[in-house]
Amino acid sequence: MRKIMGLGLALLLTAAAAGSAGGASAATVKGVSFADTVDLGGRACRLNGVGVRTKFFVSVYLGALYLATPSGDAAAAVAADEPKRTLLHFVHSKVEAEKIREAWREGFAANAGADQPQLAERLGRFEAWFDQDLLEGEQIVLTYLPGKGTEVSIKGAVRGVIEGADFMKALWSVWLGEKPVDAGLKKGMLGK
């Protein structure tokens, strides 16, 4: 089973690298296409990598990371106070809203450290926006713009903006921190 999972991850990473290497082409992973670049606040951000979030051997979502300054260094990607985006494309048939909120709480608890108390009110607002189940093919798009904050779009509808670079760093640490939600997902998002 481990060999099969390793092979699947290798194929996934090859597809992501092929998609990000060539001009206007897009990466296609598990039949889902991701744009090579996106314009965020007037700045072109490149697809850094795509990974798969799995839980109990089941694929839950594809996570695509877009950075203004592409990097394979997780700490640098988190710390960069420049435009960035994480796009979560759900591939599981249905993920319940409460499970999504619980995953955010666990991810912040594992990675926010001493900053968690000062993030609590903003995390509460953020979690409250996840009040609907997500179905296969639906997306969460999280876009950070310096001086503005992190815009949260769910199923194509903007739910709001959470202010602060500190919140952005804690949020991106959910995938790229010392205790990421999924180590394979982290590697994929970093293009490894």
XYZ file of N, CA, C and O in Angstrom:
768
model
N 0.830 -1.197 0.000
C 0.000 0.000 0.000
C 0.865 1.248 0.000
O 0.584 2.198 -0.695
N 1.938 1.242 0.795
C 2.820 2.403 0.883
C 3.483 2.690 -0.460
O 3.623 3.828 -0.869
N 3.874 1.599 -1.202
C 4.481 1.774 -2.525
C 3.493 2.425 -3.481
O 3.846 3.301 -4.255
N 2.254 1.978 -3.421
C 1.230 2.538 -4.303
C 1.026 4.006 -3.982
O 0.959 4.840 -4.880
N 0.933 4.352 -2.699
C 0.750 5.756 -2.313
C 1.950 6.580 -2.757
O 1.796 7.691 -3.245
N 3.168 6.040 -2.598
C 4.375 6.750 -3.019
C 4.392 6.983 -4.510
O 4.752 8.061 -4.987
N 3.976 5.980 -5.283
C 3.912 6.117 -6.729
C 2.886 7.175 -7.112
O 3.142 8.014 -7.977
N 1.749 7.153 -6.455
C 0.710 8.149 -6.737
C 1.199 9.559 -6.454
O 0.964 10.480 -7.242
N 1.915 9.744 -5.340
C 2.450 11.057 -5.012
C 3.493 11.477 -6.039
O 3.511 12.618 -6.488
N 4.347 10.540 -6.473
C 5.364 10.865 -7.483
C 4.703 11.304 -8.783
O 5.126 12.285 -9.412
N 3.644 10.598 -9.201
C 2.937 10.985 -10.419
C 2.280 12.345 -10.264
O 2.298 13.167 -11.178
N 1.703 12.584 -9.095
C 1.077 13.864 -8.815
C 2.091 14.995 -8.907
O 1.847 16.014 -9.542
N 3.232 14.822 -8.291
C 4.246 15.861 -8.293
C 4.801 16.080 -9.690
O 5.081 17.213 -10.081
N 4.959 15.024 -10.467
C 5.427 15.149 -11.842
C 4.421 15.973 -12.645
O 4.801 16.860 -13.399
N 3.150 15.692 -12.465
C 2.118 16.449 -13.185
C 2.139 17.913 -12.786
O 2.032 18.803 -13.622
N 2.304 18.181 -11.492
C 2.336 19.567 -11.022
C 3.560 20.285 -11.571
O 3.474 21.430 -12.010
N 4.711 19.627 -11.557
C 5.931 20.253 -12.062
C 5.817 20.504 -13.556
O 6.208 21.563 -14.054
N 5.253 19.566 -14.297
C 5.100 19.741 -15.737
C 4.178 20.920 -16.031
O 4.439 21.711 -16.932
N 3.142 21.053 -15.232
C 2.207 22.148 -15.456
C 2.797 23.496 -15.139
O 2.486 24.481 -15.784
N 3.665 23.591 -14.144
C 4.202 24.885 -13.766
C 5.439 25.250 -14.566
O 5.905 26.367 -14.498
N 5.962 24.321 -15.362
C 7.199 24.593 -16.073
C 6.989 25.319 -17.382
O 7.877 25.983 -17.866
N 5.826 25.208 -17.986
C 5.701 25.699 -19.341
C 4.727 26.822 -19.562
O 3.561 26.602 -19.743
N 5.172 28.045 -19.577
C 4.430 29.215 -20.009
C 2.978 29.248 -19.602
O 2.656 29.359 -18.444
N 2.074 29.167 -20.595
C 0.654 29.338 -20.337
C -0.039 28.024 -19.992
O -1.238 27.996 -19.799
N 0.694 26.938 -19.931
C 0.066 25.662 -19.625
C -0.417 25.626 -18.188
O -0.040 26.452 -17.378
N -1.244 24.660 -17.913
C -1.763 24.509 -16.559
C -1.443 23.111 -16.062
O -1.289 22.184 -16.835
N -1.325 22.975 -14.751
C -1.125 21.658 -14.147
C -2.473 20.961 -14.096
O -3.490 21.572 -13.798
N -2.474 19.673 -14.391
C -3.687 18.873 -14.267
C -3.378 17.730 -13.311
O -2.462 16.947 -13.546
N -4.121 17.684 -12.225
C -3.931 16.672 -11.199
C -5.281 16.024 -10.936
O -6.270 16.710 -10.674
N -5.332 14.692 -11.010
C -6.584 13.944 -10.796
C -7.715 14.506 -11.651
O -8.854 14.616 -11.205
N -7.371 14.935 -12.868
C -8.369 15.459 -13.786
C -8.770 16.903 -13.545
O -9.633 17.441 -14.238
N -8.157 17.568 -12.571
C -8.473 18.957 -12.243
C -7.333 19.842 -12.741
O -6.174 19.595 -12.427
N -7.676 20.872 -13.516
C -6.660 21.783 -14.050
C -6.483 22.988 -13.134
O -7.459 23.542 -12.623
N -5.227 23.395 -12.975
C -4.873 24.566 -12.183
C -4.095 25.525 -13.076
O -3.152 25.106 -13.754
N -4.474 26.788 -13.067
C -3.785 27.791 -13.875
C -2.327 27.892 -13.460
O -1.993 27.745 -12.281
N -1.468 28.162 -14.429
C -0.044 28.322 -14.161
C 0.234 29.593 -13.365
O 1.106 29.619 -12.509
N -0.535 30.662 -13.659
C -0.386 31.925 -12.930
C -1.763 32.514 -12.634
O -2.732 32.244 -13.346
N -1.824 33.308 -11.581
C -3.020 34.087 -11.256
C -2.571 35.500 -10.929
O -1.468 35.711 -10.423
N -3.409 36.461 -11.227
C -3.115 37.860 -10.910
C -3.732 38.173 -9.554
O -4.943 38.069 -9.378
N -2.894 38.547 -8.613
C -3.370 38.882 -7.264
C -2.942 40.310 -6.939
O -1.760 40.581 -6.733
N -3.895 41.205 -6.938
C -3.591 42.601 -6.627
C -2.612 43.228 -7.607
O -1.784 44.047 -7.215
N -2.687 42.836 -8.877
C -1.790 43.388 -9.883
C -0.432 42.711 -9.957
O 0.453 43.157 -10.681
N -0.271 41.636 -9.230
C 1.004 40.918 -9.248
C 0.775 39.479 -9.699
O -0.126 38.804 -9.192
N 1.591 39.028 -10.632
C 1.472 37.658 -11.119
C 2.040 36.694 -10.080
O 3.171 36.853 -9.630
N 1.242 35.725 -9.711
C 1.684 34.692 -8.771
C 1.676 33.357 -9.504
O 0.690 32.999 -10.154
N 2.770 32.627 -9.378
C 2.937 31.358 -10.083
C 2.478 30.179 -9.217
O 2.581 30.220 -8.003
N 2.032 29.159 -9.922
C 1.689 27.919 -9.240
C 2.978 27.316 -8.691
O 3.882 26.983 -9.437
N 3.058 27.227 -7.383
C 4.250 26.704 -6.721
C 4.216 25.175 -6.668
O 5.240 24.519 -6.765
N 3.016 24.618 -6.511
C 2.855 23.172 -6.438
C 1.445 22.794 -6.039
O 0.671 23.629 -5.567
N 1.116 21.528 -6.244
C -0.198 20.984 -5.904
C 0.014 19.691 -5.128
O 0.852 18.874 -5.498
N -0.717 19.532 -4.047
C -0.645 18.309 -3.256
C -2.037 17.772 -2.994
O -3.044 18.422 -3.283
N -2.099 16.577 -2.437
C -3.373 15.924 -2.131
C -3.509 15.780 -0.626
O -2.622 15.243 0.033
N -4.618 16.250 -0.090
C -4.939 16.049 1.328
C -5.674 14.723 1.437
O -6.734 14.528 0.827
N -5.074 13.799 2.170
C -5.722 12.515 2.387
C -6.014 12.332 3.867
O -5.331 12.891 4.723
N -7.032 11.561 4.122
C -7.364 11.182 5.499
C -7.847 9.750 5.453
O -8.782 9.435 4.711
N -7.204 8.888 6.220
C -7.530 7.460 6.221
C -7.513 6.895 4.801
O -8.423 6.191 4.382
N -6.469 7.255 4.045
C -6.242 6.768 2.676
C -7.276 7.258 1.660
O -7.347 6.748 0.554
N -8.082 8.238 2.034
C -9.094 8.789 1.137
C -8.664 10.201 0.742
O -8.317 11.012 1.602
N -8.697 10.501 -0.554
C -8.385 11.856 -1.024
C -9.544 12.779 -0.661
O -10.702 12.492 -0.980
N -9.222 13.885 0.012
C -10.244 14.840 0.446
C -10.261 16.051 -0.484
O -11.306 16.436 -0.993
N -9.088 16.686 -0.681
C -9.008 17.832 -1.585
C -7.616 17.942 -2.182
O -6.655 17.356 -1.691
N -7.532 18.697 -3.284
C -6.265 19.057 -3.890
C -5.950 20.464 -3.417
O -6.820 21.344 -3.464
N -4.739 20.682 -2.952
C -4.333 22.000 -2.480
C -3.293 22.591 -3.410
O -2.219 22.014 -3.586
N -3.615 23.733 -4.026
C -2.699 24.419 -4.931
C -2.193 25.685 -4.253
O -2.977 26.456 -3.693
N -0.886 25.890 -4.299
C -0.256 27.062 -3.687
C 0.280 27.971 -4.779
O 1.052 27.532 -5.640
N -0.123 29.239 -4.731
C 0.366 30.264 -5.656
C 1.160 31.286 -4.857
O 0.678 31.794 -3.840
N 2.374 31.580 -5.334
C 3.242 32.534 -4.650
C 3.780 33.578 -5.626
O 4.076 33.253 -6.781
N 3.949 34.805 -5.142
C 4.576 35.854 -5.950
C 6.046 35.525 -6.166
O 6.612 35.795 -7.221
N 6.665 34.941 -5.151
C 8.062 34.502 -5.238
C 8.066 33.003 -4.958
O 8.078 32.586 -3.800
N 8.011 32.166 -6.008
C 7.971 30.722 -5.800
C 9.121 30.232 -4.925
O 10.225 30.759 -4.994
N 8.824 29.236 -4.088
C 9.824 28.740 -3.147
C 9.526 27.303 -2.748
O 8.369 26.930 -2.585
N 10.589 26.546 -2.559
C 10.466 25.201 -2.016
C 10.700 25.188 -0.523
O 10.673 24.145 0.120
N 10.914 26.367 0.068
C 11.175 26.525 1.496
C 9.875 26.899 2.204
O 9.344 27.996 1.987
N 9.378 26.011 3.040
C 8.093 26.226 3.702
C 8.089 27.488 4.554
O 7.148 28.283 4.492
N 9.132 27.690 5.344
C 9.185 28.862 6.226
C 9.160 30.152 5.413
O 8.484 31.118 5.788
N 9.881 30.184 4.302
C 9.909 31.382 3.451
C 8.546 31.629 2.820
O 8.086 32.774 2.735
N 7.878 30.559 2.382
C 6.558 30.697 1.767
C 5.543 31.235 2.773
O 4.717 32.094 2.432
N 5.613 30.767 4.010
C 4.693 31.239 5.050
C 4.991 32.687 5.408
O 4.092 33.520 5.508
N 6.267 33.024 5.599
C 6.661 34.342 6.092
C 6.512 35.454 5.063
O 6.379 36.624 5.439
N 6.530 35.136 3.778
C 6.501 36.162 2.733
C 5.264 37.042 2.861
O 4.139 36.569 2.746
N 5.487 38.328 3.112
C 4.388 39.287 3.221
C 4.140 39.874 1.834
O 4.400 41.047 1.571
N 3.676 39.018 0.937
C 3.386 39.397 -0.442
C 2.185 38.588 -0.907
O 1.775 37.641 -0.218
N 1.596 38.949 -2.045
C 0.399 38.224 -2.483
C 0.640 36.723 -2.579
O 1.694 36.274 -3.022
N -0.367 35.964 -2.148
C -0.312 34.510 -2.235
C -1.724 33.962 -2.194
O -2.647 34.644 -1.727
N -1.857 32.740 -2.666
C -3.183 32.105 -2.671
C -3.029 30.619 -2.414
O -2.105 29.981 -2.906
N -3.982 30.080 -1.672
C -4.157 28.640 -1.567
C -5.558 28.327 -2.057
O -6.531 28.926 -1.600
N -5.630 27.406 -3.013
C -6.900 26.983 -3.583
C -7.109 25.525 -3.189
O -6.234 24.689 -3.435
N -8.226 25.245 -2.554
C -8.563 23.885 -2.149
C -9.713 23.402 -3.020
O -10.824 23.949 -2.965
N -9.438 22.410 -3.850
C -10.453 21.842 -4.751
C -10.859 20.479 -4.191
O -10.052 19.551 -4.153
N -12.113 20.365 -3.768
C -12.563 19.144 -3.106
C -12.816 18.022 -4.119
O -13.440 18.233 -5.155
N -12.270 16.849 -3.796
C -12.426 15.675 -4.659
C -13.216 14.559 -3.956
O -13.585 13.578 -4.584
N -13.476 14.728 -2.667
C -14.306 13.766 -1.936
C -15.766 14.127 -2.185
O -16.109 15.292 -2.390
N -16.641 13.143 -2.148
C -18.047 13.382 -2.490
C -18.714 14.419 -1.585
O -19.500 15.237 -2.058
N -18.373 14.411 -0.290
C -18.984 15.381 0.629
C -18.140 15.475 1.893
O -17.786 14.468 2.492
N -17.846 16.729 2.298
C -17.156 16.977 3.562
C -18.075 17.899 4.372
O -18.405 19.009 3.934
N -18.484 17.427 5.540
C -19.428 18.176 6.364
C -18.799 19.451 6.923
O -17.617 19.497 7.236
N -19.627 20.481 7.065
C -19.174 21.785 7.553
C -18.472 21.664 8.909
O -17.428 22.287 9.130
N -19.022 20.881 9.814
C -18.411 20.760 11.144
C -17.023 20.134 11.060
O -16.118 20.521 11.797
N -16.830 19.190 10.157
C -15.507 18.581 9.993
C -14.508 19.594 9.450
O -13.334 19.576 9.814
N -14.969 20.476 8.585
C -14.099 21.524 8.052
C -13.697 22.478 9.173
O -12.514 22.803 9.322
N -14.661 22.909 9.984
C -14.349 23.816 11.106
C -13.402 23.147 12.101
O -12.459 23.760 12.601
N -13.645 21.884 12.375
C -12.780 21.131 13.295
C -11.350 21.049 12.748
O -10.378 21.202 13.497
N -11.211 20.860 11.447
C -9.882 20.791 10.825
C -9.156 22.127 10.962
O -7.946 22.155 11.220
N -9.887 23.243 10.798
C -9.245 24.556 10.988
C -8.758 24.703 12.423
O -7.633 25.131 12.660
N -9.605 24.343 13.386
C -9.213 24.470 14.799
C -7.967 23.642 15.094
O -7.036 24.109 15.755
N -7.942 22.405 14.606
C -6.791 21.532 14.848
C -5.530 22.072 14.183
O -4.449 22.054 14.770
N -5.660 22.570 12.956
C -4.510 23.103 12.236
C -3.920 24.325 12.915
O -2.691 24.452 13.033
N -4.783 25.222 13.388
C -4.296 26.404 14.099
C -3.678 26.014 15.434
O -2.634 26.531 15.811
N -4.330 25.098 16.164
C -3.798 24.671 17.463
C -2.413 24.057 17.318
O -1.537 24.283 18.158
N -2.189 23.314 16.240
C -0.908 22.637 16.035
C 0.197 23.587 15.573
O 1.374 23.315 15.796
N -0.171 24.713 14.951
C 0.844 25.542 14.307
C 0.924 26.998 14.744
O 1.926 27.651 14.467
N -0.098 27.532 15.397
C -0.086 28.958 15.752
C 0.746 29.245 16.990
O 1.166 30.387 17.202
N 0.960 28.241 17.839
C 1.807 28.413 19.013
C 1.324 29.513 19.934
O 0.128 29.646 20.215
N 2.266 30.351 20.369
C 1.974 31.420 21.323
C 1.065 32.495 20.751
O 0.476 33.284 21.496
N 0.917 32.542 19.436
C 0.067 33.560 18.800
C -1.415 33.214 18.850
O -2.260 34.057 18.556
N -1.738 31.990 19.219
C -3.133 31.560 19.149
C -4.103 32.442 19.937
O -5.171 32.772 19.411
N -3.792 32.876 21.172
C -4.755 33.723 21.886
C -5.099 35.012 21.144
O -6.265 35.418 21.109
N -4.107 35.648 20.510
C -4.390 36.902 19.804
C -5.119 36.665 18.475
O -5.653 37.603 17.888
N -5.150 35.422 18.022
C -5.845 35.082 16.780
C -7.256 34.558 17.027
O -8.022 34.394 16.080
N -7.604 34.298 18.278
C -8.849 33.587 18.615
C -10.099 34.241 18.029
O -10.940 33.557 17.436
N -10.240 35.546 18.184
C -11.444 36.223 17.682
C -11.516 36.133 16.165
O -12.578 35.835 15.606
N -10.392 36.339 15.481
C -10.378 36.268 14.018
C -10.601 34.833 13.534
O -11.304 34.615 12.546
N -10.046 33.868 14.245
C -10.271 32.470 13.885
C -11.750 32.124 14.037
O -12.325 31.413 13.209
N -12.398 32.659 15.063
C -13.834 32.443 15.258
C -14.643 32.973 14.086
O -15.567 32.312 13.604
N -14.306 34.183 13.624
C -15.002 34.754 12.456
C -14.764 33.902 11.217
O -15.682 33.617 10.451
N -13.504 33.493 11.024
C -13.105 32.673 9.882
C -13.887 31.359 9.871
O -14.511 30.995 8.875
N -13.887 30.661 10.995
C -14.594 29.372 11.096
C -16.083 29.508 10.818
O -16.690 28.634 10.188
N -16.678 30.608 11.273
C -18.128 30.799 11.116
C -18.554 30.842 9.655
O -19.697 30.505 9.329
N -17.656 31.232 8.772
C -17.987 31.287 7.347
C -18.120 29.894 6.731
O -18.703 29.748 5.662
N -17.587 28.880 7.382
C -17.662 27.513 6.862
C -18.909 26.834 7.430
O -18.845 25.947 8.267
N -20.050 27.297 6.945
C -21.341 26.850 7.476
C -22.108 25.941 6.516
O -23.279 25.667 6.721
N -21.423 25.499 5.449
C -22.051 24.605 4.475
C -21.117 23.435 4.194
O -19.899 23.601 4.206
N -21.710 22.276 3.901
C -20.905 21.140 3.464
C -20.259 21.482 2.127
O -20.804 22.283 1.359
N -19.115 20.881 1.849
C -18.460 21.046 0.555
C -18.547 19.737 -0.200
O -18.275 18.674 0.352
N -18.927 19.842 -1.457
C -19.123 18.678 -2.306
C -18.012 18.579 -3.344
O -17.303 19.550 -3.605
N -17.885 17.422 -3.935
C -16.880 17.200 -4.966
C -16.985 18.271 -6.048
O -18.071 18.583 -6.527
N -15.843 18.864 -6.399
C -15.794 19.899 -7.431
C -15.887 21.313 -6.877
O -15.596 22.274 -7.593
N -16.282 21.461 -5.616
C -16.378 22.806 -5.030
C -15.025 23.229 -4.453
O -14.167 22.394 -4.186
N -14.878 24.556 -4.295
C -13.575 25.090 -3.904
C -13.659 26.090 -2.758
O -14.644 26.798 -2.607
N -12.541 26.139 -2.023
C -12.255 27.213 -1.077
C -11.047 27.930 -1.658
O -10.057 27.289 -2.019
N -11.119 29.256 -1.760
C -9.989 30.036 -2.265
C -9.621 31.065 -1.198
O -10.452 31.884 -0.793
N -8.385 31.001 -0.737
C -7.868 31.893 0.304
C -6.782 32.750 -0.332
O -5.755 32.228 -0.782
N -7.003 34.059 -0.387
C -6.088 34.972 -1.068
C -5.606 36.035 -0.101
O -6.420 36.768 0.481
N -4.291 36.114 0.060
C -3.702 37.125 0.941
C -3.132 38.264 0.112
O -2.373 38.034 -0.832
N -3.497 39.500 0.487
C -2.906 40.700 -0.096
C -2.374 41.564 1.033
O -3.124 41.886 1.973
N -1.088 41.934 1.006
C -0.503 42.765 2.069
C -1.306 44.047 2.269
O -1.757 44.670 1.307
N -1.501 44.408 3.522
C -2.235 45.617 3.856
C -3.741 45.452 3.816
O -4.478 46.292 4.324
N -4.213 44.376 3.216
C -5.650 44.113 3.139
C -6.037 42.956 4.052
O -6.952 43.052 4.850
N -5.360 41.823 3.907
C -5.659 40.646 4.702
C -5.942 39.445 3.826
O -5.601 39.429 2.646
N -6.588 38.452 4.424
C -6.874 37.193 3.744
C -8.347 37.136 3.363
O -9.219 37.092 4.229
N -8.596 37.147 2.056
C -9.960 37.049 1.548
C -10.353 35.575 1.486
O -9.584 34.747 1.003
N -11.553 35.282 1.962
C -12.059 33.913 2.003
C -13.223 33.780 1.030
O -14.235 34.467 1.160
N -13.055 32.903 0.038
C -14.103 32.630 -0.937
C -14.455 31.140 -0.833
O -13.568 30.287 -0.870
N -15.741 30.859 -0.684
C -16.222 29.482 -0.566
C -17.294 29.258 -1.630
O -18.259 30.026 -1.714
N -17.092 28.254 -2.465
C -18.031 27.938 -3.540
C -18.268 29.141 -4.453
O -19.380 29.385 -4.921
N -17.227 29.942 -4.673
C -17.321 31.078 -5.583
C -17.875 32.351 -4.971
O -17.979 33.372 -5.647
N -18.226 32.336 -3.692
C -18.772 33.521 -3.026
C -17.794 34.026 -1.975
O -17.370 33.263 -1.099
N -17.439 35.311 -2.059
C -16.547 35.899 -1.062
C -17.319 36.062 0.232
O -18.380 36.690 0.271
N -16.770 35.477 1.304
C -17.428 35.544 2.616
C -16.896 36.686 3.466
O -17.572 37.130 4.388
N -15.676 37.150 3.198
C -15.116 38.248 3.965
C -13.604 38.236 3.922
O -12.990 37.428 3.221
N -13.020 39.165 4.692
C -11.567 39.310 4.757
C -11.154 39.300 6.226
O -11.770 39.986 7.052
N -10.121 38.531 6.530
C -9.551 38.521 7.885
C -8.244 39.309 7.829
O -7.346 38.980 7.060
N -8.159 40.352 8.624
C -7.006 41.238 8.613
C -5.797 40.621 9.314
O -5.938 39.728 10.146
N -4.620 41.119 8.934
C -3.398 40.774 9.655
C -2.488 39.771 8.987
O -2.928 38.692 8.595
N -1.216 40.147 8.897
C -0.203 39.212 8.396
C -0.017 38.063 9.380
O 0.324 36.954 8.973
N -0.252 38.305 10.681
C -0.107 37.233 11.666
C -1.132 36.133 11.433
O -0.830 34.945 11.538
N -2.355 36.516 11.061
C -3.381 35.509 10.749
C -2.977 34.730 9.504
O -3.087 33.503 9.470
N -2.511 35.446 8.476
C -2.077 34.779 7.241
C -0.998 33.756 7.541
O -1.057 32.624 7.064
N -0.010 34.126 8.332
C 1.092 33.202 8.628
C 0.583 31.959 9.370
O 1.004 30.838 9.074
N -0.336 32.156 10.313
C -0.899 31.016 11.036
C -1.714 30.131 10.100
O -1.631 28.901 10.161
N -2.479 30.755 9.191
C -3.306 29.992 8.256
C -2.439 29.185 7.293
O -2.646 27.988 7.113
N -1.435 29.813 6.687
C -0.583 29.084 5.747
C 0.252 28.015 6.458
O 0.633 27.030 5.851
N 0.473 28.191 7.748
C 1.195 27.173 8.522
C 0.381 25.898 8.697
O 0.946 24.834 8.963
N -0.946 25.989 8.538
C -1.784 24.793 8.615
C -1.282 23.764 7.597
O -1.228 22.573 7.879
N -0.870 24.241 6.400
C -0.368 23.338 5.353
C 1.155 23.243 5.338
O 1.698 22.215 5.001
N 1.823 24.349 5.695
C 3.269 24.427 5.487
C 4.081 24.528 6.771
O 5.296 24.669 6.720
N 3.433 24.469 7.926
C 4.114 24.630 9.201
C 4.880 23.390 9.638
O 4.990 22.397 8.913
N 5.403 23.453 10.849
C 6.171 22.339 11.421
C 5.311 21.099 11.628
O 5.802 19.980 11.593
N 4.006 21.321 11.874
C 3.065 20.204 12.069
C 1.928 20.347 11.068
O 0.792 20.651 11.437
N 2.219 20.139 9.782
C 1.191 20.349 8.761
C 0.061 19.336 8.886
O 0.232 18.250 9.428
N -1.085 19.700 8.356
C -2.246 18.822 8.384
C -1.952 17.522 7.639
O -2.519 16.483 7.962
N -1.048 17.559 6.646
C -0.726 16.378 5.846
C 0.657 16.604 5.241
O 0.849 17.522 4.451
N 1.624 15.767 5.608
C 3.013 15.937 5.136
C 3.122 15.805 3.631
O 3.882 16.537 2.984
N 2.347 14.903 3.027
C 2.377 14.753 1.570
C 1.803 15.971 0.867
O 2.320 16.395 -0.165
N 0.751 16.536 1.428
C 0.164 17.751 0.893
C 1.179 18.888 0.927
O 1.353 19.627 -0.044
N 1.889 19.021 2.050
C 2.917 20.052 2.192
C 3.984 19.907 1.120
O 4.331 20.881 0.450
N 4.472 18.709 0.908
C 5.504 18.464 -0.113
C 4.994 18.860 -1.489
O 5.695 19.492 -2.269
N 3.769 18.456 -1.793
C 3.207 18.781 -3.100
C 3.067 20.278 -3.314
O 3.407 20.796 -4.383
N 2.574 20.987 -2.293
C 2.398 22.433 -2.409
C 3.729 23.153 -2.561
O 3.795 24.224 -3.162
N 4.788 22.556 -2.032
C 6.120 23.147 -2.151
C 6.819 22.701 -3.443
O 7.964 23.060 -3.688
N 6.123 21.915 -4.259
C 6.682 21.493 -5.538
C 7.729 20.420 -5.438
O 8.573 20.245 -6.312
N 7.698 19.659 -4.336
C 8.713 18.610 -4.113
C 8.156 17.241 -4.440
O 6.995 16.981 -4.310
